[in-house]
DNA sequence: GCCTATTTCGAAAGCGCTTTCGGAATCAAG
DNA sequence: CTTGATTCCGAAAGCGCTTTCGAAATAGGC
């Protein structure tokens, strides 16, 4: 019919109306008569008119888009999160026809610049942050700029901004309690760098639970390592090789727990029997490890969707402090935990045990 | 100093130049003297001027953004791909300061609308597609619209567009050859719906290799199932339970292979000993399964980066047919494959070998 | 039927940039 | 000292929409 793409101008001409009137009719302004409003909207639909988002965004000053700052992947194993989160975010945003754009975490020294670029560029109306540090510079910058954002996780001072998190401190308390109830009294901790807030709070949970169970806080039982299976394997191996080795290993992450399982096996022991291993995340792949991994499972709720909805509410002017959600994790028992091991002879250290048999 | 955000207008005023001149100076137009160009660029840097992307995009008609159409996740296990791909794409795009936006796959009937929306909205300059079907409607639509795009994977007719793929047909030929060399003659195939092109071509490779090895094409040995561990478990179980069960299982995906391992174990057999299982993908988590999964590993090259670079080249006017890259997969032997199992009775095959010992 | 209050719309000014076009100034050449 | 070619910059239109403002038309009230 007409050439190329439909535009407001052409639509207006077609209707013998001014562009402004057509625009207001489409946007449901009250100063347009019911009659012409209908006429305009019908014509728009028939002619397949879709306002150019770029033009609208420029004119309104609303970016109609949100950025997700993707944490860089250390492990390449536990990344299902990203895809799921993006799916949920996309769902939430698509209801308004907003865009989801993805950027990457940058080295700490570039963070100020990257945040500034994000807030001043006008490309996005809000930001989703993942895996914050205890004192996350990005959070501070966003707050100072009074820019809408929400955090997946928390930092040390989380009172004044919006977040969605799982109470992993409590999860680690629960995990320790469980292990203690199985008779374990020397529980090793395979942790991650404590500039990550989640790493710190899981460590806190571990320590608190030890205390509450009347167990000594043996710092020789905690190892900090990188967020990968290899890291977990090294740290666990380290723990197992020492004098008075722990009978159970608590890992800050399922990915690390995979490494811990490997470390146990490679020392001729069987996870879940000679030494218990518990992870955190509830990754489905834990069903397929050797043996299947017991883990503190995060709730399956689609966090991306929730994050998206909350962020939109904040962009709409909501008070960030009203958008803070804490979920609970649950112990998911598979096969890598069990009662503390003892054979007849010695008390504390296994001397002989049958070889590892097939595990289903 | 001045209020709010720096704008072209303010910068021009500051320099006593016209906006047009400043703009051209910043964009290295040839009709600006060296002197003022320098002056402008220095002032811009000092005053922290950054052109408003939305305005520029509207004025130039260039979206400076690319969309990645994320396949919906079936498994939640094999999704590391997404994060890695996005990282690579982001790298490629960030060199130009372009944005990466993520949208989701939609049901087939909505595809025309979603593609049309994408190409006519002006929000993006190009599209990245993943996991195409054999006859992918989106590809056809994008071609008809003469819109720049690139496919991660291929469809049936892949001559006329750009793609990046792994030769998974060849990979399955190799896998079968390997299994045959281990003495297997009844090889089961755990496949995915063949509207996925990759599923079809892997099946083709499997069949071709059977033929080339003089093995019968027993259709009772192939199962098509969904792209998940559960699917793999069901299909593999099915195969194993039948009369003349296969001695080896080839799975179209590592995720399915996880299920296959489970099926084997749950029948009291040991994968890699009594029945061989081979997956495809080379997922790192395969190191941690029981036993570690032998798989056809995709090359580690950062495909996202390559896809991004190629797409940019096409947007710049390159001929899509010049951007087609085929990578090879390699057999990554871990512990789930082995010689065909026989007990003492039979003649032709290796009779005894040590049991699977502890795997590191 | 006159006056004021309401609806309903058009005109126009942006949003912040790019890009074409032409004019003034500068240069080299005759 | 002209003239034509260059170099360099300003003016202005435009990208496609939104939104304010005020004018015209209509309605309501006496």
mmCIF file of C-alpha atoms in Angstrom, chain B residues 186 188 218-223 235-246 267:
data_model
loop_
_atom_site.group_PDB
_atom_site.id
_atom_site.type_symbol
_atom_site.label_atom_id
_atom_site.label_comp_id
_atom_site.label_asym_id
_atom_site.label_seq_id
_atom_site.Cartn_x
_atom_site.Cartn_y
_atom_site.Cartn_z
ATOM 1 C CA UNK B 186 24.485 -53.249 18.594
ATOM 2 C CA UNK B 188 21.514 -47.761 20.570
ATOM 3 C CA UNK B 218 17.909 -51.702 13.202
ATOM 4 C CA UNK B 219 15.301 -49.066 13.811
ATOM 5 C CA UNK B 220 14.443 -50.785 17.062
ATOM 6 C CA UNK B 221 17.702 -49.363 18.308
ATOM 7 C CA UNK B 222 16.775 -45.727 17.972
ATOM 8 C CA UNK B 223 14.604 -43.787 20.368
ATOM 9 C CA UNK B 235 14.723 -43.855 26.303
ATOM 10 C CA UNK B 236 17.845 -45.639 27.466
ATOM 11 C CA UNK B 237 15.845 -47.797 29.843
ATOM 12 C CA UNK B 238 13.545 -48.680 27.019
ATOM 13 C CA UNK B 239 16.424 -49.702 24.839
ATOM 14 C CA UNK B 240 18.058 -51.748 27.569
ATOM 15 C CA UNK B 241 14.924 -53.573 28.492
ATOM 16 C CA UNK B 242 14.242 -54.945 25.074
ATOM 17 C CA UNK B 243 14.974 -58.399 23.822
ATOM 18 C CA UNK B 244 18.314 -58.012 22.202
ATOM 19 C CA UNK B 245 19.565 -54.976 24.040
ATOM 20 C CA UNK B 246 22.291 -52.761 22.663
ATOM 21 C CA UNK B 267 19.538 -52.030 36.010
#
